[in-house]
Tab-separated table of C-alpha atoms in Angstrom:
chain	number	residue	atom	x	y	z
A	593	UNK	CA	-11.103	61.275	25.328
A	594	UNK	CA	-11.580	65.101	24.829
A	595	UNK	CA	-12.523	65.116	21.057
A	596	UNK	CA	-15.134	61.944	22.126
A	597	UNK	CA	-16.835	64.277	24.622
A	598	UNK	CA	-16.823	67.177	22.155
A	599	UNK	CA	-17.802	65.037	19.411
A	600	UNK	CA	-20.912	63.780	21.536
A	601	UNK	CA	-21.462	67.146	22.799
A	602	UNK	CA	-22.142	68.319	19.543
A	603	UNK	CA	-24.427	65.727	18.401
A	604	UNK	CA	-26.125	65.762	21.209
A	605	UNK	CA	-27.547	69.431	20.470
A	606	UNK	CA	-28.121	68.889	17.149
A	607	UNK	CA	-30.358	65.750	18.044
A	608	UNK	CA	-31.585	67.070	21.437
A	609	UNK	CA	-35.323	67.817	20.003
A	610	UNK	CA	-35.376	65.242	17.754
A	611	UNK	CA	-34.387	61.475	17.351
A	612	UNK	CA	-32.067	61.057	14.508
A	613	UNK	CA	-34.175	57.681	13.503
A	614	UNK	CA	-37.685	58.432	14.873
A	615	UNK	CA	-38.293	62.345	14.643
A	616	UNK	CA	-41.567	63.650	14.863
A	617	UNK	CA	-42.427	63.721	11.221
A	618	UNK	CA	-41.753	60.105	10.859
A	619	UNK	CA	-45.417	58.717	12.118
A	620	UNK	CA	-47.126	60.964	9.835
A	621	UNK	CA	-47.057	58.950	6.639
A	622	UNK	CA	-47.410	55.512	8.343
A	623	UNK	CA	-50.626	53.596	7.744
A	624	UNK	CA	-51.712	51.751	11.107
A	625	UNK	CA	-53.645	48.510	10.561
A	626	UNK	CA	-57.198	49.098	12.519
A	627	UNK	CA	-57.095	47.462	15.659
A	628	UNK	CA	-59.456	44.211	16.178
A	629	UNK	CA	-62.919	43.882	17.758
A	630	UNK	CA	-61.559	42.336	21.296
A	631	UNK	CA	-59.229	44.963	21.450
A	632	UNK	CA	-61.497	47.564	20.833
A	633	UNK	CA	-64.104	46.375	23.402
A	634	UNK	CA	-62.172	45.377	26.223
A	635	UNK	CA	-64.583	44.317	28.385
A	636	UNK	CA	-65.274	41.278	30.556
A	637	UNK	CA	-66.010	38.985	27.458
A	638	UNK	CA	-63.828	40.564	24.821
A	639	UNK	CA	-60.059	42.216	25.853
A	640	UNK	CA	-56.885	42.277	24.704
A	641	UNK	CA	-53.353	43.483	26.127
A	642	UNK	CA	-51.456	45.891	24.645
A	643	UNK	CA	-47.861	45.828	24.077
A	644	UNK	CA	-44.631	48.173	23.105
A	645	UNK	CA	-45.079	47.713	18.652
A	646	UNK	CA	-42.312	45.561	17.354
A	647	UNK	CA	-42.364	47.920	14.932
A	648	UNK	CA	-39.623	51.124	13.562
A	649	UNK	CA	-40.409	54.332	15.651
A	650	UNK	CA	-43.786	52.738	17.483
A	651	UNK	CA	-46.061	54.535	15.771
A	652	UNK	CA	-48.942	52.088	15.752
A	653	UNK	CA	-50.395	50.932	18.785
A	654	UNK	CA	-50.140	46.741	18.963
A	655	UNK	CA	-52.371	44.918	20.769
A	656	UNK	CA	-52.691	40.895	21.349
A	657	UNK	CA	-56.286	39.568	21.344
A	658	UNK	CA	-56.592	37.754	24.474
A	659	UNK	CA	-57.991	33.761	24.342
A	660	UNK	CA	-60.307	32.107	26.656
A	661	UNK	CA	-59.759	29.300	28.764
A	662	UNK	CA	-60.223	26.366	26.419
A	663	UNK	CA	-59.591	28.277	23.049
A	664	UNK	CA	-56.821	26.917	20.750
A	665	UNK	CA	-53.212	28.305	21.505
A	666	UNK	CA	-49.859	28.057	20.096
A	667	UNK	CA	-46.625	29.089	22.273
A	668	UNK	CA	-44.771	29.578	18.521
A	669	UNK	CA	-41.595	29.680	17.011
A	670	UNK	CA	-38.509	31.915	16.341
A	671	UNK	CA	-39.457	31.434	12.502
A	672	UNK	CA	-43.039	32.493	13.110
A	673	UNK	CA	-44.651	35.778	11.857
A	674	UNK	CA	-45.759	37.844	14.896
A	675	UNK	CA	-48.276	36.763	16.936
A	676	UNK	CA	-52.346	38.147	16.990
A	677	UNK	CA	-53.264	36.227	20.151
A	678	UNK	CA	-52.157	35.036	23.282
A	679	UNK	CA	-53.916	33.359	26.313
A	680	UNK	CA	-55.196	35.711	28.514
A	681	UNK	CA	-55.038	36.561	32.213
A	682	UNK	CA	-54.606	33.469	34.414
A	683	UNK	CA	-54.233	31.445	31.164
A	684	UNK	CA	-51.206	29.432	29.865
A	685	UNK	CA	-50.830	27.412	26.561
A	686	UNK	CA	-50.900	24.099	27.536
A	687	UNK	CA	-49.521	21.504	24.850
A	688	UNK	CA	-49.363	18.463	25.174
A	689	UNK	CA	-45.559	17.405	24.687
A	690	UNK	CA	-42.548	19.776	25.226
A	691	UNK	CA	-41.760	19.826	21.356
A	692	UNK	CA	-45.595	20.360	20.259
A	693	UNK	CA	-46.033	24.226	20.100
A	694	UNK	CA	-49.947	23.904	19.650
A	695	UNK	CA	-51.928	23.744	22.600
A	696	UNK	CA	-55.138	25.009	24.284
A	697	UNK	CA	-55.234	27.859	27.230
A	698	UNK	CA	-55.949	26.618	30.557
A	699	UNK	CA	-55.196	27.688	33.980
A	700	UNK	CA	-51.593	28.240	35.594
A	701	UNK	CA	-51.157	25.632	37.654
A	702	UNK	CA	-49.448	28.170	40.849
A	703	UNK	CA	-50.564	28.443	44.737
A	704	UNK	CA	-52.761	31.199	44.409
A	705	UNK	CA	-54.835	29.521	40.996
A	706	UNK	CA	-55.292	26.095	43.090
A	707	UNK	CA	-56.943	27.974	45.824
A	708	UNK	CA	-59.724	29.408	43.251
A	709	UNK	CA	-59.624	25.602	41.822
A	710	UNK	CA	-60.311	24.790	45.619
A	711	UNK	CA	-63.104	27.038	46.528
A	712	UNK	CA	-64.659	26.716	43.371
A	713	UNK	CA	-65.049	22.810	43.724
A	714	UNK	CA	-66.249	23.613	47.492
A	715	UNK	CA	-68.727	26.222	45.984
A	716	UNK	CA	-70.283	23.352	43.519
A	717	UNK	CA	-70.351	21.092	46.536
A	718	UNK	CA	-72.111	23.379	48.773
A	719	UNK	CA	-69.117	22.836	51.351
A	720	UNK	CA	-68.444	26.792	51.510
A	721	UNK	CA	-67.910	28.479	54.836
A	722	UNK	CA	-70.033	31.716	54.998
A	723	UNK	CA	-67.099	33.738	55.531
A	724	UNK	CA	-64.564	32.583	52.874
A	725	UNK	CA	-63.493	34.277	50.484
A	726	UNK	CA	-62.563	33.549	46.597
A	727	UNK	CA	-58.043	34.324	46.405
A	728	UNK	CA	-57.408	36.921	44.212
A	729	UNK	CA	-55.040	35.985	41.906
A	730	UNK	CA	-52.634	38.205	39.611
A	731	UNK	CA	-53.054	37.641	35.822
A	732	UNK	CA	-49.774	35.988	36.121
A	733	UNK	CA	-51.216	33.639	38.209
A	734	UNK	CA	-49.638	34.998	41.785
A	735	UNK	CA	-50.957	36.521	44.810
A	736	UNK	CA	-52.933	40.002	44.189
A	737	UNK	CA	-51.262	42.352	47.225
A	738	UNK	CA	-54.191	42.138	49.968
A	739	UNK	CA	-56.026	39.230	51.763
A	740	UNK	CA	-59.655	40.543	53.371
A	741	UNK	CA	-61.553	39.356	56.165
A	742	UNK	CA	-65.753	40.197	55.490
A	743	UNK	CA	-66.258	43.336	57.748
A	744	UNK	CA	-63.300	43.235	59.914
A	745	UNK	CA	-59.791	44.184	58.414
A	746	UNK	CA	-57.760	43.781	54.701
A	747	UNK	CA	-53.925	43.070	55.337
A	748	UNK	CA	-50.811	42.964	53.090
A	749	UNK	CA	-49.699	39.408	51.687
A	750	UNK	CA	-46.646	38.708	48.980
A	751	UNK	CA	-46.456	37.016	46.109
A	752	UNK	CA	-46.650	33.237	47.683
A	753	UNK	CA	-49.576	34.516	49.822
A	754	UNK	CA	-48.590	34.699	53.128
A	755	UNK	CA	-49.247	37.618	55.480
A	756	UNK	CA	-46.630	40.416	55.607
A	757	UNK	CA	-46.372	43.956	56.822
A	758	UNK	CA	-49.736	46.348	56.317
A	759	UNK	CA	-53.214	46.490	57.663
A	760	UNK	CA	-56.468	48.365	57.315
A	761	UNK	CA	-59.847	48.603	58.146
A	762	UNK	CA	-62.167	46.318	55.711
A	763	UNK	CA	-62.605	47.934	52.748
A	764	UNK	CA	-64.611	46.998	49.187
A	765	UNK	CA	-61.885	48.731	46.935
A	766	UNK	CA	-58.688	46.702	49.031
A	767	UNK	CA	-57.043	46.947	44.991
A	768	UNK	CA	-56.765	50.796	45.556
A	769	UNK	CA	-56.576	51.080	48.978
A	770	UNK	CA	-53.516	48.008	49.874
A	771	UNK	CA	-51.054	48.190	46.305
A	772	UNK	CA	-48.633	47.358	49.291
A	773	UNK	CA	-45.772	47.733	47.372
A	774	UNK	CA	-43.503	49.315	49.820
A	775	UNK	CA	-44.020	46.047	52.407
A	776	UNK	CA	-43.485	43.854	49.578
A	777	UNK	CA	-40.490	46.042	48.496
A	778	UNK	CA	-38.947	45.674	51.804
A	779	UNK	CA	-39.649	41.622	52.431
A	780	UNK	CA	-37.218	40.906	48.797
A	781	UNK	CA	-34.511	43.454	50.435
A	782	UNK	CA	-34.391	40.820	53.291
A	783	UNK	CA	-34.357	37.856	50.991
A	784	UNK	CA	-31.176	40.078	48.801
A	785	UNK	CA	-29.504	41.020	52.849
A	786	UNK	CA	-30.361	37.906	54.838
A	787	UNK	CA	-31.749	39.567	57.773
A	788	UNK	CA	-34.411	42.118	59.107
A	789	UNK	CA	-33.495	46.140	58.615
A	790	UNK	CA	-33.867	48.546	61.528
A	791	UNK	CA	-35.478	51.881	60.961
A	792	UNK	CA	-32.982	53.475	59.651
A	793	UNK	CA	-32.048	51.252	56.940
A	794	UNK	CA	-35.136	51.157	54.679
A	795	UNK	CA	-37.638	53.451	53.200
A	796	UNK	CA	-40.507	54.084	55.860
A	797	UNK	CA	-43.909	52.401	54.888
A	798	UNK	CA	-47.453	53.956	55.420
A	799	UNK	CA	-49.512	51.828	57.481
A	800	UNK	CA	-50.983	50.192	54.784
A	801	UNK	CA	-47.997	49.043	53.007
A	802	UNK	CA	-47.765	51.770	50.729
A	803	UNK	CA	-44.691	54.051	50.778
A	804	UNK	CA	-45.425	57.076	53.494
A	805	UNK	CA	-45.113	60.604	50.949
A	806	UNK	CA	-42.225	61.953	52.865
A	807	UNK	CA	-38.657	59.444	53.147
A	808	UNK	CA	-35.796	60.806	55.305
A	809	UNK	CA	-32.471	59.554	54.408
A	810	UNK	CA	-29.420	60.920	56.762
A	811	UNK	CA	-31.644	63.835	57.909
A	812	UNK	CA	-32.211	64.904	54.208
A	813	UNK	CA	-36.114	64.497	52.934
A	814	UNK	CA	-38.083	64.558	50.317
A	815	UNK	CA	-41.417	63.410	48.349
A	816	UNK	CA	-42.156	60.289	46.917
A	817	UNK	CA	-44.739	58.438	44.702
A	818	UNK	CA	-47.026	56.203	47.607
A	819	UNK	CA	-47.176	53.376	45.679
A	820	UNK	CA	-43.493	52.844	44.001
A	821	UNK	CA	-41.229	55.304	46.293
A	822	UNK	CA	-40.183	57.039	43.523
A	823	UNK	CA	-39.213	60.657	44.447
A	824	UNK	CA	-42.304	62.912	42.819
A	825	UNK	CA	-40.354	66.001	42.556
A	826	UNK	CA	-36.842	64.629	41.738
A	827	UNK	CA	-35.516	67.943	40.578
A	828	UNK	CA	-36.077	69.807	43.577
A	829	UNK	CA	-33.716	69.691	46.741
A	830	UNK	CA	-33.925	67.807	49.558
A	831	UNK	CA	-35.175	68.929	52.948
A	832	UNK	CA	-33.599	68.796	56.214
A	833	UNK	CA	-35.830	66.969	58.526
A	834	UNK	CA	-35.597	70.015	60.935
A	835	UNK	CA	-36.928	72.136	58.521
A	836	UNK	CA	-39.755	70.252	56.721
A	837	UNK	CA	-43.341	71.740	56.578
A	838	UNK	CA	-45.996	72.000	54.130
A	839	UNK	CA	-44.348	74.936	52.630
A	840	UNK	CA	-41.134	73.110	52.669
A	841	UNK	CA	-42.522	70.078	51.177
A	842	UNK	CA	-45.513	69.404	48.874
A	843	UNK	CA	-46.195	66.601	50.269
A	844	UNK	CA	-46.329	67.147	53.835
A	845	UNK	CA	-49.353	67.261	55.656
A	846	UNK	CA	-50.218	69.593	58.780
A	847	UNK	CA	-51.516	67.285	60.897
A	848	UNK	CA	-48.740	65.123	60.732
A	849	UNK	CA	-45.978	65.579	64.045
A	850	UNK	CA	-42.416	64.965	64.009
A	851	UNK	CA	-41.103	63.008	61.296
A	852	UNK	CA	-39.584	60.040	63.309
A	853	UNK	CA	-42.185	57.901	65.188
A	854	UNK	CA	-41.938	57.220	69.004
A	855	UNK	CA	-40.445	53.702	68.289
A	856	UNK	CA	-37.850	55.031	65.672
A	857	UNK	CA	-36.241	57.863	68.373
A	858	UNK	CA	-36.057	55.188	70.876
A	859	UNK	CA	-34.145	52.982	68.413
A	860	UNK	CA	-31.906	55.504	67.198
A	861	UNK	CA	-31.385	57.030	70.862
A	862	UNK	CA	-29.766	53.396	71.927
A	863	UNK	CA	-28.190	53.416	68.730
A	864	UNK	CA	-26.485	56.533	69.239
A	865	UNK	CA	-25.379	56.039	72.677
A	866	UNK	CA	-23.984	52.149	71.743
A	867	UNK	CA	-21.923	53.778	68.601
A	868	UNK	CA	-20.605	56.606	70.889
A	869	UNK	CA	-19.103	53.701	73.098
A	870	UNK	CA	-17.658	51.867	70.359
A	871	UNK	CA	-15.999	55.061	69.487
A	872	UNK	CA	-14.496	55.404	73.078
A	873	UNK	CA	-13.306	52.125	72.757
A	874	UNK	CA	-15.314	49.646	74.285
A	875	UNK	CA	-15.038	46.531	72.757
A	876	UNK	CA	-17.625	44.343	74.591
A	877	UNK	CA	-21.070	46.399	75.191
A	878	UNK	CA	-23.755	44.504	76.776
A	879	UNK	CA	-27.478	45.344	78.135
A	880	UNK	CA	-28.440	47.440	74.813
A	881	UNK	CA	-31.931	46.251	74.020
A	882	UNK	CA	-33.597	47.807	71.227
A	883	UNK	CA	-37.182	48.074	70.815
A	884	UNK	CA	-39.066	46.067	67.609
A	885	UNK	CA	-39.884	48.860	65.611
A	886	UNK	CA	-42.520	48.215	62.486
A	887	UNK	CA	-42.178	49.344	58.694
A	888	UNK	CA	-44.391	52.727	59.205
A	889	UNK	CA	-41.876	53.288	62.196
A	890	UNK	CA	-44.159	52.176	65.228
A	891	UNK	CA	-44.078	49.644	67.813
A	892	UNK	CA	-44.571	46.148	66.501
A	893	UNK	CA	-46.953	44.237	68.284
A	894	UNK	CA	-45.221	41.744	70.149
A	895	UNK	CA	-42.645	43.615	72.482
A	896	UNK	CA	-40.642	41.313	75.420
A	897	UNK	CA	-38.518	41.782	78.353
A	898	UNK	CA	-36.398	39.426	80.415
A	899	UNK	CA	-39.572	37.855	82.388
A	900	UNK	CA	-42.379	38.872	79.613
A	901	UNK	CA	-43.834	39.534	76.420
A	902	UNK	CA	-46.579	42.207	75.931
A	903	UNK	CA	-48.991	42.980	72.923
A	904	UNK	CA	-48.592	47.023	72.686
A	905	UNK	CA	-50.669	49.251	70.132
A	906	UNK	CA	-48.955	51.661	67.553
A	907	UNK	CA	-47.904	54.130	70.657
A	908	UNK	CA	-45.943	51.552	72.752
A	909	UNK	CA	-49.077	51.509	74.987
A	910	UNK	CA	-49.429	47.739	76.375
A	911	UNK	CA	-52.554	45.352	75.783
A	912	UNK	CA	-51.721	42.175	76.873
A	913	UNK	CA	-48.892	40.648	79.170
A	914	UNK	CA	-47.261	36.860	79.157
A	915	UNK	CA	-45.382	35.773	81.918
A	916	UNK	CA	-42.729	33.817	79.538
A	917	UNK	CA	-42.336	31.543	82.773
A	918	UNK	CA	-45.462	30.362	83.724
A	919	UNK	CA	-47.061	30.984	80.544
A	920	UNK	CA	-44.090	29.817	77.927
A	921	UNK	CA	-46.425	27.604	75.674
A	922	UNK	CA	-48.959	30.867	75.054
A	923	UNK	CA	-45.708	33.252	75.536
A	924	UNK	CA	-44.338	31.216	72.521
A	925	UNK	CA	-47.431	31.539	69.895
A	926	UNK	CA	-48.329	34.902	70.848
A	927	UNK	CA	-47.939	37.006	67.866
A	928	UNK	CA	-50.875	39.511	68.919
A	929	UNK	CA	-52.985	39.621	65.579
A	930	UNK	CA	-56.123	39.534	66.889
A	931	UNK	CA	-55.620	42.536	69.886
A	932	UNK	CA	-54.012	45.029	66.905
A	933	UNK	CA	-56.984	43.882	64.342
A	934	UNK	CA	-59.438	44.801	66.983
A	935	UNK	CA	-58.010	48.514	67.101
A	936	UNK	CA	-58.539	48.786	63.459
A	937	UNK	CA	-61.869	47.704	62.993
A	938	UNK	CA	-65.133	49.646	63.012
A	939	UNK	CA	-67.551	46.954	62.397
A	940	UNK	CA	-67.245	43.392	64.131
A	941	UNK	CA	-64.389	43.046	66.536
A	942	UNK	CA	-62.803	39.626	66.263
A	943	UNK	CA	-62.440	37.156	69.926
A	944	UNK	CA	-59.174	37.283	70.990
A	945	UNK	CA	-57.586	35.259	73.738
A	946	UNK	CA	-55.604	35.754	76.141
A	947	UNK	CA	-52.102	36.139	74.345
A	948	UNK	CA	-53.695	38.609	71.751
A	949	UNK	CA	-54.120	35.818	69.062
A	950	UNK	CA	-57.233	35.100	67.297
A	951	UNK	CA	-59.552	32.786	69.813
A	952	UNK	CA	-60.035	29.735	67.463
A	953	UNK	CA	-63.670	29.825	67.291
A	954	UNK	CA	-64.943	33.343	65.705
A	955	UNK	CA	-69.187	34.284	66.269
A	956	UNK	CA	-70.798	36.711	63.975
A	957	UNK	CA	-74.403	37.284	64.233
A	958	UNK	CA	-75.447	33.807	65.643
A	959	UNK	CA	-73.031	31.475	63.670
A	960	UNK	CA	-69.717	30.313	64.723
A	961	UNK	CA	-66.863	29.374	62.915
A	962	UNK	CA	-63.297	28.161	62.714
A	963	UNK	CA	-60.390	30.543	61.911
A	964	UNK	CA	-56.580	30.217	61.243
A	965	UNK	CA	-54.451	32.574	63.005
A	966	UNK	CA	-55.197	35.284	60.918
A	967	UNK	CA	-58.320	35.310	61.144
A	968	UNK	CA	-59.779	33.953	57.955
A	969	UNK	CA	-62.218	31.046	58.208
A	970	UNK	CA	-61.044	27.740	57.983
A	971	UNK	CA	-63.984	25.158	56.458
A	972	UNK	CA	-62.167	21.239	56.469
A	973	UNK	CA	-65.151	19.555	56.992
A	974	UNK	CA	-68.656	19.311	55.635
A	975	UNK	CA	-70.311	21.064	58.764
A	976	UNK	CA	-67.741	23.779	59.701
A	977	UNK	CA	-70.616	26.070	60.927
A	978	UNK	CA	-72.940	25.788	64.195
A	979	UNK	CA	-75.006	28.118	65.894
A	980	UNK	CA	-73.617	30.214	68.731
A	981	UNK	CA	-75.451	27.977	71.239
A	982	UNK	CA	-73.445	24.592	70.038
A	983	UNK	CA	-70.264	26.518	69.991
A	984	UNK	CA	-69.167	23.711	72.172
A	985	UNK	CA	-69.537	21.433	69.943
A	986	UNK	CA	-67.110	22.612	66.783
A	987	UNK	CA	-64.055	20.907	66.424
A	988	UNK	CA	-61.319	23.361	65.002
């Protein structure tokens, strides 16, 4: 074992600067083929994608012309000489029998490409709700990160669409603004675990759904990328939380208080005090109620008690209150979306009733609508619009 660990000591000065295959001289007498038209322009009409070269050392860049939707495809074989083309975003070769390799590009057939297919037929049939909006679709044919509602607020989604942690304020550029990677990040850990993780078991998210700059693991903290969580400065040392500060941390900012939020030291406070007990030796604690704390280490909206449930901001501060007794069927559904979306946005504040939900009928300037509970418009029949003053008369 000693003479292997010299032995690869050794060699690995000698070849520290410079791959014993691949050094830096290598590249210099390759000729590079030039690269084609589509993958010069890359532009709406003409694009390709480029790939890692399947070729010794990767000194030539290798790019794939993308095809249009219709264009003439072929999903190849083992024996085949490497490709020039391949169906581009949103495309898939199509053939027409598994053991034909020739096809033609067309459309994944997923969730999120059969709810353009959708909107696009409504479009053609004039059937469109004002307020709907075209899905966004990944070029591999899933959900893009965000879901927006026209001047109110953009909020995180995963990959099958449906609404997870992360909100803003509406925004035009929601594709910089919610990469929501960190909420996204945190709903597969709880596919992998089988449960929900309290606030000290998973990287803190912004409120957004991006990673928050600073992470705190076991009172030790340091900086990470926002939008993968990847420490930025991974050869520096960790912080204690006590001692973090912008001088301390690069990525700290001033104006930001104490690193735990007001939910997270409440959560940890019980959790402290039910751990010392089981150290004492109590084996049967009851009346330990911790509160629901979010991803960016706030109060989620829906809090309860014994006799209630509340809709609370951010702070803890309460909005609404259910008796769960006399009101159980509202108490039930109440999941507060509309109350928290109204805090966030600047423009148009959305109707909420009296749980905090979305009211199921939306107005905005004159016209009313129908809306699912997150707020996005909801347009099953022909005439899914009236004026404010026959808001009586929609049926959502």
């Amino acid at each position: 074992m000693i003479v292997v660990l010299v032995i690869v000591g050794i060699f690995g000065s000698v070849f520290s600067d410079e791959n014993i295959l691949c050094t830096n001289n290598f590249c210099k007498d390759v000729s590079c083929p030039e690269l084609s038209t589509k993958c010069k322009a890359q532009n709406v009409t003409h694009n390709g994608v480029f790939l890692t070269p399947p070729t010794t050392c990767n000194c030539c860049q290798f790019c794939l012309d993308n095809l249009n939707e219709g264009e003439e495809c072929s999903t190849g074989d083992v024996s085949d000489p490497v490709p020039k083309e391949i169906c581009g975003p949103g495309l898939f070769c199509k053939t027409k029998s598994q053991d034909e390799f020739d096809g033609v590009c067309s459309r994944m057939e997923t969730d999120c490409m059969n709810r353009q297919n959708d909107y696009d037929a409504r479009e053609a049939a004039g059937t469109l709700g004002t307020m709907e909006v075209r899905q966004e679709c990944e070029s591999n044919g899933e959900f893009v990160s965000y879901k927006c509602i026209p001047g109110q607020t953009c909020y995180c989604v995963n990959e099958k669409g449906n609404r997870i942690f992360g909100e803003a304020d509406f925004t035009s550029i929601p594709d910089l603004e919610l990469k929501c990677k960190c909420s996204r990040d945190y709903e597969d850990a709880t596919v992998v675990i089988g449960r929900e993780l309290n606030p000290v078991e998973h990287f803190r998210c912004a409120a957004n759904g991006d990673y928050e700059n600073v992470q705190c693991i076991n009172d030790q903290c340091f900086c990470v990328d926002a939008y993968d969580g990847v420490p930025t400065y991974p050869d520096e040392p960790t912080v204690n939380i006590t001692e973090i500060s912008n001088t301390t941390l690069k990525c700290y900012k001033k104006q930001q208080p104490w690193h735990y939020q007001k939910c997270e030291l409440e959560y940890i406070k019980i959790l402290n005090e039910y751990n010392s007990f089981k150290k004492d030796g109590y084996n049967m604690l009851l009346g330990f109620e911790y509160p629901k704390c979010d991803m960016d280490g706030t109060y989620q909206a829906v809090q309860e008690n014994i006799t209630h449930k509340f809709c609370v901001d951010k702070e803890g501060i309460i909005l609404k209150t259910v008796d769960k007794v006399a009101n159980s069927s509202i108490a039930n559904s109440m999941d507060c979306k509309c109350v928290r979306a109204s805090l966030i946005t600047t423009n148009e504040k959305p109707d909420c009733i009296e749980n905090g939900n979305y009211a199921p009928i939306q107005c905005r300037r004159g016209s009313c609508r129908c809306v699912d509970s997150d707020g996005n418009q909801v347009c099953k029949n022909v005439n899914c619009e009236v004026d404010e003053v026959n808001k009586v008369n929609l049926k959502c």
